[in-house]
């Protein structure tokens, strides 16, 4: 299907209006066609060099599809080749990890000081989804996010063959030698609950872009699956390290299940790296909180374990006492004396914590969550919830619900 310049201009205009992302339309000679007027001067030489580099890429099949360009840490541009030798560029776009220093360094290095506004920030999944949507609008051809080509380093001096060969060698040789040592280090940080050391380790690798140097475009050949399997293994290792650190196994299994669900739903390689970081932080924090929480006797810990395993089920304190082979009244008195709260209050508090997680991570209705947590009615549940969190369940969901679990358009 043939598109006119007016069609592309229309798309550029609405990308700028709807997403507040800089978008530009150029012709083959590098002349800016849209927008005809801009709020601030733009670095035309930068854009022209980028277009020339992408358009004359050695691999012609790559040059025919959108490319995500990363000229500087956590700064993205997206190149779209169009019909009739037109080109569209989106950017600069900042990642969620963009720091003020990286922002300033990029502006100075590539002469973008003229941009008065902060860069629009997108998560990796949002950037890839936006690229897919725009590509479909301009080409009427769908593209999977994992098939979008990603290029780092504005010099672009390595050919694809050189780059792939080197990265594959590094992946097979260097990583196999350091894997075990690396595992031992971060497993130890998790097992000891050393949040500071874990954060220091993550700070050196948190920049997602740095991951390209060892993986690059290998994800296009099923090394994506290799990384996915590595993530699943890491979740298991981290979970067992947390259990060794003293965290209740049930709590660790629940955290592991949630992370595995996220991994299963993941569709791009950069998001997988985010999940590695989330895994390390989650289990390290769990051990840290366990180490610094008050310690109780074996009977109280058994009581808490019973409650954790029965949160979604109706039960009486007498049922728990019978299971633990202890007198009902004695257990209630002991629990209150050691924890400073009644068993009933502790059960309600744990169910409210679980309800809060369901509000953030699930699509279940507030009424269903109330039923799951064994409250007598949604209104009673809402009353207790507001007493604890100082907001209604609906207000809590609207404020804290994780983006990737929000309702999708139907």
mmCIF file of C-alpha atoms in Angstrom:
data_model
loop_
_atom_site.group_PDB
_atom_site.id
_atom_site.type_symbol
_atom_site.label_atom_id
_atom_site.label_comp_id
_atom_site.label_asym_id
_atom_site.label_seq_id
_atom_site.Cartn_x
_atom_site.Cartn_y
_atom_site.Cartn_z
ATOM 1 C CA UNK A 1 0.000 0.000 0.000
ATOM 2 C CA UNK A 2 1.415 3.388 -0.993
ATOM 3 C CA UNK A 3 1.520 6.216 1.506
ATOM 4 C CA UNK A 4 1.853 9.919 0.819
ATOM 5 C CA UNK A 5 3.969 12.446 2.651
ATOM 6 C CA UNK A 6 0.742 13.828 4.119
ATOM 7 C CA UNK A 7 0.009 10.459 5.708
ATOM 8 C CA UNK A 8 3.419 10.384 7.412
ATOM 9 C CA UNK A 9 3.040 14.010 8.483
ATOM 10 C CA UNK A 10 -0.285 13.125 10.077
ATOM 11 C CA UNK A 11 1.328 10.297 12.071
ATOM 12 C CA UNK A 12 4.271 12.465 13.195
ATOM 13 C CA UNK A 13 1.925 15.203 14.353
ATOM 14 C CA UNK A 14 -0.178 12.856 16.469
ATOM 15 C CA UNK A 15 2.816 11.068 17.989
ATOM 16 C CA UNK A 16 4.023 14.452 19.215
ATOM 17 C CA UNK A 17 0.583 15.423 20.485
ATOM 18 C CA UNK A 18 -0.421 12.132 22.110
ATOM 19 C CA UNK A 19 2.870 10.833 23.494
ATOM 20 C CA UNK A 20 4.848 14.088 23.895
ATOM 21 C CA UNK A 21 7.761 12.399 22.133
ATOM 22 C CA UNK A 22 9.884 14.335 19.620
ATOM 23 C CA UNK A 23 9.055 12.946 16.162
ATOM 24 C CA UNK A 24 10.489 14.068 12.826
ATOM 25 C CA UNK A 25 9.962 13.277 9.143
ATOM 26 C CA UNK A 26 12.907 13.590 6.722
ATOM 27 C CA UNK A 27 13.460 12.940 3.061
ATOM 28 C CA UNK A 28 16.460 11.101 1.550
ATOM 29 C CA UNK A 29 18.541 14.287 1.397
ATOM 30 C CA UNK A 30 18.059 14.915 5.106
ATOM 31 C CA UNK A 31 15.633 17.812 4.700
ATOM 32 C CA UNK A 32 13.177 18.150 7.586
ATOM 33 C CA UNK A 33 9.619 17.807 6.238
ATOM 34 C CA UNK A 34 7.721 17.721 9.515
ATOM 35 C CA UNK A 35 7.319 19.570 11.777
ATOM 36 C CA UNK A 36 7.894 22.651 9.648
ATOM 37 C CA UNK A 37 8.225 24.778 12.768
ATOM 38 C CA UNK A 38 9.747 23.650 16.057
ATOM 39 C CA UNK A 39 9.808 25.254 19.500
ATOM 40 C CA UNK A 40 13.616 25.066 19.649
ATOM 41 C CA UNK A 41 16.348 24.592 17.035
ATOM 42 C CA UNK A 42 17.285 20.965 16.391
ATOM 43 C CA UNK A 43 20.629 19.354 15.684
ATOM 44 C CA UNK A 44 20.011 18.510 12.027
ATOM 45 C CA UNK A 45 23.524 17.179 11.503
ATOM 46 C CA UNK A 46 22.996 14.603 14.259
ATOM 47 C CA UNK A 47 19.741 13.395 12.698
ATOM 48 C CA UNK A 48 21.180 13.354 9.179
ATOM 49 C CA UNK A 49 24.149 11.264 10.311
ATOM 50 C CA UNK A 50 21.810 8.847 12.073
ATOM 51 C CA UNK A 51 19.600 8.489 8.995
ATOM 52 C CA UNK A 52 22.580 7.961 6.696
ATOM 53 C CA UNK A 53 24.045 5.322 9.009
ATOM 54 C CA UNK A 54 20.777 3.396 9.289
ATOM 55 C CA UNK A 55 19.777 3.723 5.652
ATOM 56 C CA UNK A 56 23.114 2.431 4.333
ATOM 57 C CA UNK A 57 23.437 -0.390 6.832
ATOM 58 C CA UNK A 58 25.389 -3.343 5.298
ATOM 59 C CA UNK A 59 22.562 -5.778 5.959
ATOM 60 C CA UNK A 60 19.821 -4.555 3.621
ATOM 61 C CA UNK A 61 17.088 -6.540 5.353
ATOM 62 C CA UNK A 62 17.861 -4.730 8.621
ATOM 63 C CA UNK A 63 17.716 -1.352 6.871
ATOM 64 C CA UNK A 64 14.153 -2.108 5.779
ATOM 65 C CA UNK A 65 12.792 -2.414 9.323
ATOM 66 C CA UNK A 66 12.630 -0.189 12.416
ATOM 67 C CA UNK A 67 15.776 0.095 14.496
ATOM 68 C CA UNK A 68 16.148 1.211 18.113
ATOM 69 C CA UNK A 69 19.315 3.288 18.364
ATOM 70 C CA UNK A 70 21.204 3.893 21.597
ATOM 71 C CA UNK A 71 23.795 6.620 21.097
ATOM 72 C CA UNK A 72 24.290 7.101 24.837
ATOM 73 C CA UNK A 73 23.480 5.239 28.043
ATOM 74 C CA UNK A 74 19.711 5.072 28.596
ATOM 75 C CA UNK A 75 18.938 7.379 25.645
ATOM 76 C CA UNK A 76 16.926 5.906 22.780
ATOM 77 C CA UNK A 77 16.025 6.932 19.241
ATOM 78 C CA UNK A 78 13.831 4.920 16.874
ATOM 79 C CA UNK A 79 14.457 4.922 13.106
ATOM 80 C CA UNK A 80 11.670 4.042 10.661
ATOM 81 C CA UNK A 81 12.388 3.583 6.918
ATOM 82 C CA UNK A 82 9.343 4.674 4.906
ATOM 83 C CA UNK A 83 8.211 4.481 1.307
ATOM 84 C CA UNK A 84 9.432 6.944 -1.337
ATOM 85 C CA UNK A 85 12.726 7.392 0.531
ATOM 86 C CA UNK A 86 11.220 9.070 3.557
ATOM 87 C CA UNK A 87 12.411 8.430 7.095
ATOM 88 C CA UNK A 88 10.873 8.960 10.505
ATOM 89 C CA UNK A 89 12.844 9.452 13.711
ATOM 90 C CA UNK A 90 11.511 9.416 17.255
ATOM 91 C CA UNK A 91 13.633 10.709 20.104
ATOM 92 C CA UNK A 92 15.439 11.392 22.224
ATOM 93 C CA UNK A 93 13.564 9.141 24.651
ATOM 94 C CA UNK A 94 14.858 8.390 28.135
ATOM 95 C CA UNK A 95 14.648 4.996 29.825
ATOM 96 C CA UNK A 96 13.333 4.602 33.367
ATOM 97 C CA UNK A 97 16.967 4.267 34.493
ATOM 98 C CA UNK A 98 18.118 7.591 32.993
ATOM 99 C CA UNK A 99 20.079 9.634 35.539
ATOM 100 C CA UNK A 100 20.503 13.404 35.579
ATOM 101 C CA UNK A 101 24.207 12.989 34.821
ATOM 102 C CA UNK A 102 23.539 10.751 31.786
ATOM 103 C CA UNK A 103 20.954 13.273 30.585
ATOM 104 C CA UNK A 104 23.400 16.166 30.827
ATOM 105 C CA UNK A 105 26.266 14.185 29.282
ATOM 106 C CA UNK A 106 24.138 13.306 26.259
ATOM 107 C CA UNK A 107 22.941 16.884 25.774
ATOM 108 C CA UNK A 108 26.514 18.189 25.835
ATOM 109 C CA UNK A 109 28.062 15.446 23.692
ATOM 110 C CA UNK A 110 25.457 15.631 20.909
ATOM 111 C CA UNK A 111 24.539 19.316 21.286
ATOM 112 C CA UNK A 112 20.982 18.880 22.518
ATOM 113 C CA UNK A 113 21.237 21.703 25.055
ATOM 114 C CA UNK A 114 18.492 23.458 23.089
ATOM 115 C CA UNK A 115 15.870 20.998 24.347
ATOM 116 C CA UNK A 116 14.185 22.799 27.222
ATOM 117 C CA UNK A 117 11.901 19.977 28.316
ATOM 118 C CA UNK A 118 12.879 16.788 30.104
ATOM 119 C CA UNK A 119 13.116 13.721 27.903
ATOM 120 C CA UNK A 120 10.006 11.598 27.799
ATOM 121 C CA UNK A 121 10.668 8.420 29.797
ATOM 122 C CA UNK A 122 9.440 4.996 28.734
ATOM 123 C CA UNK A 123 10.029 1.535 30.088
ATOM 124 C CA UNK A 124 11.678 -0.926 27.726
ATOM 125 C CA UNK A 125 8.396 -2.735 27.088
ATOM 126 C CA UNK A 126 6.632 0.584 26.398
ATOM 127 C CA UNK A 127 9.368 1.635 23.952
ATOM 128 C CA UNK A 128 9.140 -1.660 22.056
ATOM 129 C CA UNK A 129 5.348 -1.556 21.999
ATOM 130 C CA UNK A 130 5.381 2.015 20.724
ATOM 131 C CA UNK A 131 7.847 1.022 17.996
ATOM 132 C CA UNK A 132 5.583 -1.870 16.963
ATOM 133 C CA UNK A 133 2.499 0.351 16.860
ATOM 134 C CA UNK A 134 4.154 3.105 14.827
ATOM 135 C CA UNK A 135 5.614 0.559 12.411
ATOM 136 C CA UNK A 136 2.168 -0.920 11.855
ATOM 137 C CA UNK A 137 0.727 2.560 11.219
ATOM 138 C CA UNK A 138 3.334 3.428 8.597
ATOM 139 C CA UNK A 139 3.707 0.030 6.926
ATOM 140 C CA UNK A 140 0.482 -1.879 7.702
ATOM 141 C CA UNK A 141 2.783 -4.754 8.660
ATOM 142 C CA UNK A 142 2.885 -6.145 12.205
ATOM 143 C CA UNK A 143 6.247 -6.774 13.857
ATOM 144 C CA UNK A 144 7.031 -8.642 17.065
ATOM 145 C CA UNK A 145 8.883 -6.651 19.698
ATOM 146 C CA UNK A 146 11.605 -9.298 19.901
ATOM 147 C CA UNK A 147 12.282 -8.814 16.165
ATOM 148 C CA UNK A 148 13.020 -5.101 16.471
ATOM 149 C CA UNK A 149 16.702 -4.523 15.817
ATOM 150 C CA UNK A 150 18.639 -2.770 18.599
ATOM 151 C CA UNK A 151 21.909 -0.953 18.028
ATOM 152 C CA UNK A 152 24.219 0.565 20.588
ATOM 153 C CA UNK A 153 27.098 3.003 20.089
ATOM 154 C CA UNK A 154 26.549 5.807 17.622
ATOM 155 C CA UNK A 155 29.834 5.066 15.859
ATOM 156 C CA UNK A 156 28.326 1.807 14.530
ATOM 157 C CA UNK A 157 31.764 0.715 13.365
ATOM 158 C CA UNK A 158 31.391 -3.022 13.860
ATOM 159 C CA UNK A 159 29.631 -5.014 11.190
ATOM 160 C CA UNK A 160 26.856 -7.310 12.288
ATOM 161 C CA UNK A 161 29.061 -10.366 11.643
ATOM 162 C CA UNK A 162 31.931 -8.949 13.723
ATOM 163 C CA UNK A 163 29.584 -7.987 16.529
ATOM 164 C CA UNK A 164 27.715 -11.288 16.654
ATOM 165 C CA UNK A 165 30.922 -13.334 16.479
ATOM 166 C CA UNK A 166 32.574 -11.433 19.300
ATOM 167 C CA UNK A 167 29.526 -11.497 21.543
ATOM 168 C CA UNK A 168 28.937 -15.173 20.956
ATOM 169 C CA UNK A 169 32.577 -15.873 21.863
ATOM 170 C CA UNK A 170 32.269 -13.781 25.038
ATOM 171 C CA UNK A 171 29.040 -15.469 25.936
ATOM 172 C CA UNK A 172 30.445 -18.982 25.574
ATOM 173 C CA UNK A 173 33.968 -18.424 26.903
ATOM 174 C CA UNK A 174 33.983 -15.626 29.472
ATOM 175 C CA UNK A 175 30.643 -16.327 31.079
ATOM 176 C CA UNK A 176 31.191 -20.032 31.554
ATOM 177 C CA UNK A 177 34.333 -19.281 33.549
ATOM 178 C CA UNK A 178 32.711 -16.676 35.772
ATOM 179 C CA UNK A 179 29.205 -18.059 36.195
ATOM 180 C CA UNK A 180 29.852 -20.156 39.294
ATOM 181 C CA UNK A 181 31.865 -17.451 41.019
ATOM 182 C CA UNK A 182 29.170 -14.889 40.205
ATOM 183 C CA UNK A 183 26.434 -17.157 41.522
ATOM 184 C CA UNK A 184 28.298 -17.654 44.783
ATOM 185 C CA UNK A 185 28.638 -13.910 45.277
ATOM 186 C CA UNK A 186 25.032 -12.908 44.776
ATOM 187 C CA UNK A 187 23.667 -16.013 46.502
ATOM 188 C CA UNK A 188 25.749 -15.042 49.538
ATOM 189 C CA UNK A 189 24.345 -11.498 49.441
ATOM 190 C CA UNK A 190 20.815 -12.929 49.394
ATOM 191 C CA UNK A 191 21.471 -15.515 52.109
ATOM 192 C CA UNK A 192 22.897 -12.875 54.458
ATOM 193 C CA UNK A 193 20.313 -10.228 53.533
ATOM 194 C CA UNK A 194 23.072 -7.785 52.571
ATOM 195 C CA UNK A 195 20.943 -5.165 50.812
ATOM 196 C CA UNK A 196 23.795 -2.669 50.573
ATOM 197 C CA UNK A 197 26.178 -5.063 48.816
ATOM 198 C CA UNK A 198 23.414 -6.290 46.516
ATOM 199 C CA UNK A 199 22.526 -2.716 45.531
ATOM 200 C CA UNK A 200 26.204 -1.984 44.872
ATOM 201 C CA UNK A 201 26.406 -5.020 42.601
ATOM 202 C CA UNK A 202 23.218 -4.021 40.781
ATOM 203 C CA UNK A 203 24.388 -0.424 40.370
ATOM 204 C CA UNK A 204 27.153 -1.679 38.081
ATOM 205 C CA UNK A 205 24.733 -3.590 35.849
ATOM 206 C CA UNK A 206 21.421 -1.764 36.337
ATOM 207 C CA UNK A 207 21.926 0.170 33.122
ATOM 208 C CA UNK A 208 20.090 -2.153 30.752
ATOM 209 C CA UNK A 209 22.153 -0.948 27.821
ATOM 210 C CA UNK A 210 25.298 -2.499 29.307
ATOM 211 C CA UNK A 211 23.709 -5.891 28.831
ATOM 212 C CA UNK A 212 23.943 -5.523 25.061
ATOM 213 C CA UNK A 213 27.687 -5.930 25.183
ATOM 214 C CA UNK A 214 27.369 -9.571 26.159
ATOM 215 C CA UNK A 215 24.085 -10.474 24.475
ATOM 216 C CA UNK A 216 23.416 -7.962 21.700
ATOM 217 C CA UNK A 217 21.246 -9.355 18.923
ATOM 218 C CA UNK A 218 21.762 -12.988 19.905
ATOM 219 C CA UNK A 219 18.167 -12.959 21.138
ATOM 220 C CA UNK A 220 17.080 -13.016 17.515
ATOM 221 C CA UNK A 221 18.536 -16.550 17.247
ATOM 222 C CA UNK A 222 17.058 -18.345 20.246
ATOM 223 C CA UNK A 223 19.650 -17.223 22.710
ATOM 224 C CA UNK A 224 16.607 -15.403 24.083
ATOM 225 C CA UNK A 225 15.428 -18.799 25.312
ATOM 226 C CA UNK A 226 18.847 -19.428 26.827
ATOM 227 C CA UNK A 227 18.557 -16.189 28.799
ATOM 228 C CA UNK A 228 14.991 -17.040 29.793
ATOM 229 C CA UNK A 229 16.100 -20.418 31.153
ATOM 230 C CA UNK A 230 18.968 -18.709 32.989
ATOM 231 C CA UNK A 231 16.447 -16.373 34.632
ATOM 232 C CA UNK A 232 14.277 -19.296 35.743
ATOM 233 C CA UNK A 233 17.355 -21.004 37.213
ATOM 234 C CA UNK A 234 18.377 -17.779 38.963
ATOM 235 C CA UNK A 235 14.934 -17.418 40.526
ATOM 236 C CA UNK A 236 15.216 -20.952 41.901
ATOM 237 C CA UNK A 237 18.755 -20.361 43.241
ATOM 238 C CA UNK A 238 17.720 -17.045 44.806
ATOM 239 C CA UNK A 239 14.658 -18.622 46.395
ATOM 240 C CA UNK A 240 16.716 -21.383 48.040
ATOM 241 C CA UNK A 241 19.315 -18.840 49.205
ATOM 242 C CA UNK A 242 16.509 -16.912 50.906
ATOM 243 C CA UNK A 243 15.226 -20.090 52.550
ATOM 244 C CA UNK A 244 18.752 -20.771 53.835
ATOM 245 C CA UNK A 245 18.701 -17.196 55.131
ATOM 246 C CA UNK A 246 15.758 -18.098 57.338
ATOM 247 C CA UNK A 247 12.749 -16.840 55.362
ATOM 248 C CA UNK A 248 9.683 -19.069 55.593
ATOM 249 C CA UNK A 249 9.620 -21.485 52.615
ATOM 250 C CA UNK A 250 5.982 -20.671 51.822
ATOM 251 C CA UNK A 251 6.808 -16.977 51.555
ATOM 252 C CA UNK A 252 9.743 -17.743 49.252
ATOM 253 C CA UNK A 253 7.677 -20.041 47.028
ATOM 254 C CA UNK A 254 5.006 -17.358 46.652
ATOM 255 C CA UNK A 255 7.601 -14.759 45.614
ATOM 256 C CA UNK A 256 9.160 -17.269 43.216
ATOM 257 C CA UNK A 257 5.775 -18.035 41.627
ATOM 258 C CA UNK A 258 5.103 -14.348 40.996
ATOM 259 C CA UNK A 259 8.516 -13.839 39.378
ATOM 260 C CA UNK A 260 8.079 -16.938 37.212
ATOM 261 C CA UNK A 261 4.684 -15.676 36.066
ATOM 262 C CA UNK A 262 6.304 -12.390 35.037
ATOM 263 C CA UNK A 263 9.046 -14.278 33.210
ATOM 264 C CA UNK A 264 6.471 -16.369 31.335
ATOM 265 C CA UNK A 265 4.638 -13.229 30.218
ATOM 266 C CA UNK A 266 7.844 -11.462 29.142
ATOM 267 C CA UNK A 267 8.395 -10.977 25.397
ATOM 268 C CA UNK A 268 11.591 -8.953 25.062
ATOM 269 C CA UNK A 269 15.151 -9.491 26.167
ATOM 270 C CA UNK A 270 15.560 -6.185 27.998
ATOM 271 C CA UNK A 271 12.601 -6.891 30.242
ATOM 272 C CA UNK A 272 14.240 -10.183 31.200
ATOM 273 C CA UNK A 273 17.219 -8.235 32.516
ATOM 274 C CA UNK A 274 14.832 -6.129 34.612
ATOM 275 C CA UNK A 275 13.521 -9.370 36.119
ATOM 276 C CA UNK A 276 17.031 -10.489 37.077
ATOM 277 C CA UNK A 277 17.394 -7.275 39.085
ATOM 278 C CA UNK A 278 13.921 -7.649 40.602
ATOM 279 C CA UNK A 279 14.736 -11.242 41.621
ATOM 280 C CA UNK A 280 17.967 -10.263 43.366
ATOM 281 C CA UNK A 281 16.337 -7.358 45.196
ATOM 282 C CA UNK A 282 13.196 -9.231 46.192
ATOM 283 C CA UNK A 283 14.874 -12.161 47.920
ATOM 284 C CA UNK A 284 17.666 -10.076 49.466
ATOM 285 C CA UNK A 285 15.074 -7.742 50.993
ATOM 286 C CA UNK A 286 13.046 -10.689 52.299
ATOM 287 C CA UNK A 287 16.073 -12.069 54.140
ATOM 288 C CA UNK A 288 17.024 -8.607 55.416
ATOM 289 C CA UNK A 289 13.532 -8.071 56.855
ATOM 290 C CA UNK A 290 13.561 -11.550 58.397
ATOM 291 C CA UNK A 291 16.941 -10.991 60.080
ATOM 292 C CA UNK A 292 15.842 -7.672 61.546
ATOM 293 C CA UNK A 293 12.369 -8.798 62.618
ATOM 294 C CA UNK A 294 11.625 -9.788 66.233
ATOM 295 C CA UNK A 295 12.415 -13.441 67.008
ATOM 296 C CA UNK A 296 9.877 -15.667 68.730
ATOM 297 C CA UNK A 297 9.822 -19.166 70.083
ATOM 298 C CA UNK A 298 9.247 -22.274 67.985
ATOM 299 C CA UNK A 299 5.569 -22.503 68.902
ATOM 300 C CA UNK A 300 4.848 -18.953 67.757
ATOM 301 C CA UNK A 301 6.681 -19.559 64.468
ATOM 302 C CA UNK A 302 4.645 -22.740 63.934
ATOM 303 C CA UNK A 303 1.510 -20.733 64.636
ATOM 304 C CA UNK A 304 2.496 -18.105 62.043
ATOM 305 C CA UNK A 305 3.304 -20.804 59.509
ATOM 306 C CA UNK A 306 -0.138 -22.372 60.000
ATOM 307 C CA UNK A 307 -1.798 -18.980 59.492
ATOM 308 C CA UNK A 308 0.234 -18.321 56.327
ATOM 309 C CA UNK A 309 -0.848 -21.657 54.841
ATOM 310 C CA UNK A 310 -4.508 -21.058 55.655
ATOM 311 C CA UNK A 311 -4.967 -17.370 54.781
ATOM 312 C CA UNK A 312 -7.356 -18.226 51.940
ATOM 313 C CA UNK A 313 -9.327 -20.742 54.000
ATOM 314 C CA UNK A 314 -11.719 -20.358 56.922
ATOM 315 C CA UNK A 315 -10.328 -21.731 60.172
ATOM 316 C CA UNK A 316 -10.736 -21.298 63.912
ATOM 317 C CA UNK A 317 -8.019 -20.776 66.473
ATOM 318 C CA UNK A 318 -9.187 -24.067 67.980
ATOM 319 C CA UNK A 319 -8.346 -25.807 64.690
ATOM 320 C CA UNK A 320 -4.817 -24.406 64.808
ATOM 321 C CA UNK A 321 -4.405 -25.340 68.483
ATOM 322 C CA UNK A 322 -5.447 -28.907 67.745
ATOM 323 C CA UNK A 323 -2.989 -29.076 64.839
ATOM 324 C CA UNK A 324 -0.182 -27.840 67.098
ATOM 325 C CA UNK A 325 -1.290 -30.078 69.991
ATOM 326 C CA UNK A 326 -1.551 -27.156 72.422
ATOM 327 C CA UNK A 327 -4.285 -25.798 74.663
ATOM 328 C CA UNK A 328 -6.360 -23.145 72.933
ATOM 329 C CA UNK A 329 -6.312 -20.582 75.763
ATOM 330 C CA UNK A 330 -2.611 -21.118 76.455
ATOM 331 C CA UNK A 331 -1.743 -20.547 72.780
ATOM 332 C CA UNK A 332 -3.768 -17.306 72.683
ATOM 333 C CA UNK A 333 -2.121 -15.981 75.833
ATOM 334 C CA UNK A 334 1.378 -16.978 74.704
ATOM 335 C CA UNK A 335 0.915 -15.400 71.272
ATOM 336 C CA UNK A 336 -0.321 -12.114 72.775
ATOM 337 C CA UNK A 337 2.487 -12.002 75.315
ATOM 338 C CA UNK A 338 5.287 -12.631 72.793
ATOM 339 C CA UNK A 339 4.020 -10.619 69.802
ATOM 340 C CA UNK A 340 2.082 -7.846 71.493
ATOM 341 C CA UNK A 341 -1.092 -8.566 69.522
ATOM 342 C CA UNK A 342 -3.895 -11.098 69.628
ATOM 343 C CA UNK A 343 -4.006 -14.006 67.215
ATOM 344 C CA UNK A 344 -7.189 -12.579 65.677
ATOM 345 C CA UNK A 345 -5.465 -9.241 65.033
ATOM 346 C CA UNK A 346 -2.427 -10.960 63.498
ATOM 347 C CA UNK A 347 -4.614 -13.063 61.167
ATOM 348 C CA UNK A 348 -6.543 -10.006 60.031
ATOM 349 C CA UNK A 349 -3.311 -8.076 59.487
ATOM 350 C CA UNK A 350 -1.805 -10.868 57.354
ATOM 351 C CA UNK A 351 -4.986 -11.148 55.293
ATOM 352 C CA UNK A 352 -4.969 -7.392 54.695
ATOM 353 C CA UNK A 353 -1.332 -7.625 53.541
ATOM 354 C CA UNK A 354 -2.279 -10.416 51.136
ATOM 355 C CA UNK A 355 -5.292 -8.405 49.948
ATOM 356 C CA UNK A 356 -3.046 -5.412 49.246
ATOM 357 C CA UNK A 357 -0.841 -7.597 47.034
ATOM 358 C CA UNK A 358 -3.885 -8.894 45.162
ATOM 359 C CA UNK A 359 -5.006 -5.317 44.563
ATOM 360 C CA UNK A 360 -1.588 -4.541 43.053
ATOM 361 C CA UNK A 361 -0.886 -7.737 41.142
ATOM 362 C CA UNK A 362 -4.236 -9.223 40.103
ATOM 363 C CA UNK A 363 -7.391 -8.318 38.217
ATOM 364 C CA UNK A 364 -9.697 -9.768 40.891
ATOM 365 C CA UNK A 365 -12.548 -7.512 41.992
ATOM 366 C CA UNK A 366 -12.571 -6.007 45.470
ATOM 367 C CA UNK A 367 -15.564 -8.193 46.337
ATOM 368 C CA UNK A 368 -13.721 -11.339 45.243
ATOM 369 C CA UNK A 369 -10.625 -10.359 47.224
ATOM 370 C CA UNK A 370 -12.812 -9.828 50.264
ATOM 371 C CA UNK A 371 -14.188 -13.348 49.828
ATOM 372 C CA UNK A 372 -10.745 -14.868 49.300
ATOM 373 C CA UNK A 373 -9.491 -13.298 52.516
ATOM 374 C CA UNK A 374 -12.499 -14.604 54.474
ATOM 375 C CA UNK A 375 -14.011 -11.230 55.440
ATOM 376 C CA UNK A 376 -17.702 -11.320 56.258
ATOM 377 C CA UNK A 377 -18.566 -8.630 53.692
ATOM 378 C CA UNK A 378 -16.869 -6.206 51.265
ATOM 379 C CA UNK A 379 -17.876 -3.286 53.466
ATOM 380 C CA UNK A 380 -16.255 -4.884 56.530
ATOM 381 C CA UNK A 381 -13.150 -5.604 54.443
ATOM 382 C CA UNK A 382 -13.030 -1.994 53.208
ATOM 383 C CA UNK A 383 -13.367 -0.694 56.754
ATOM 384 C CA UNK A 384 -10.460 -2.775 58.082
ATOM 385 C CA UNK A 385 -8.388 -1.972 54.967
ATOM 386 C CA UNK A 386 -8.862 1.782 55.350
ATOM 387 C CA UNK A 387 -7.992 1.533 59.038
ATOM 388 C CA UNK A 388 -4.643 -0.088 58.144
ATOM 389 C CA UNK A 389 -3.687 1.701 54.909
ATOM 390 C CA UNK A 390 -5.565 5.007 55.357
ATOM 391 C CA UNK A 391 -7.275 4.639 51.991
ATOM 392 C CA UNK A 392 -10.003 2.486 50.488
ATOM 393 C CA UNK A 393 -9.123 -0.675 48.520
ATOM 394 C CA UNK A 394 -10.054 1.091 45.267
ATOM 395 C CA UNK A 395 -7.869 4.096 46.083
ATOM 396 C CA UNK A 396 -4.993 1.734 46.934
ATOM 397 C CA UNK A 397 -5.384 -0.158 43.644
ATOM 398 C CA UNK A 398 -5.466 3.041 41.588
ATOM 399 C CA UNK A 399 -2.341 4.330 43.320
ATOM 400 C CA UNK A 400 -0.161 1.232 43.487
ATOM 401 C CA UNK A 401 -1.292 -1.221 40.840
ATOM 402 C CA UNK A 402 1.680 -2.444 38.783
ATOM 403 C CA UNK A 403 1.456 -1.211 35.188
ATOM 404 C CA UNK A 404 1.961 -4.615 33.555
ATOM 405 C CA UNK A 405 -1.024 -5.999 35.511
ATOM 406 C CA UNK A 406 -3.405 -3.188 34.607
ATOM 407 C CA UNK A 407 -6.384 -3.945 32.416
ATOM 408 C CA UNK A 408 -5.534 -4.131 28.746
ATOM 409 C CA UNK A 409 -7.759 -2.425 26.149
ATOM 410 C CA UNK A 410 -10.401 -4.706 24.793
#
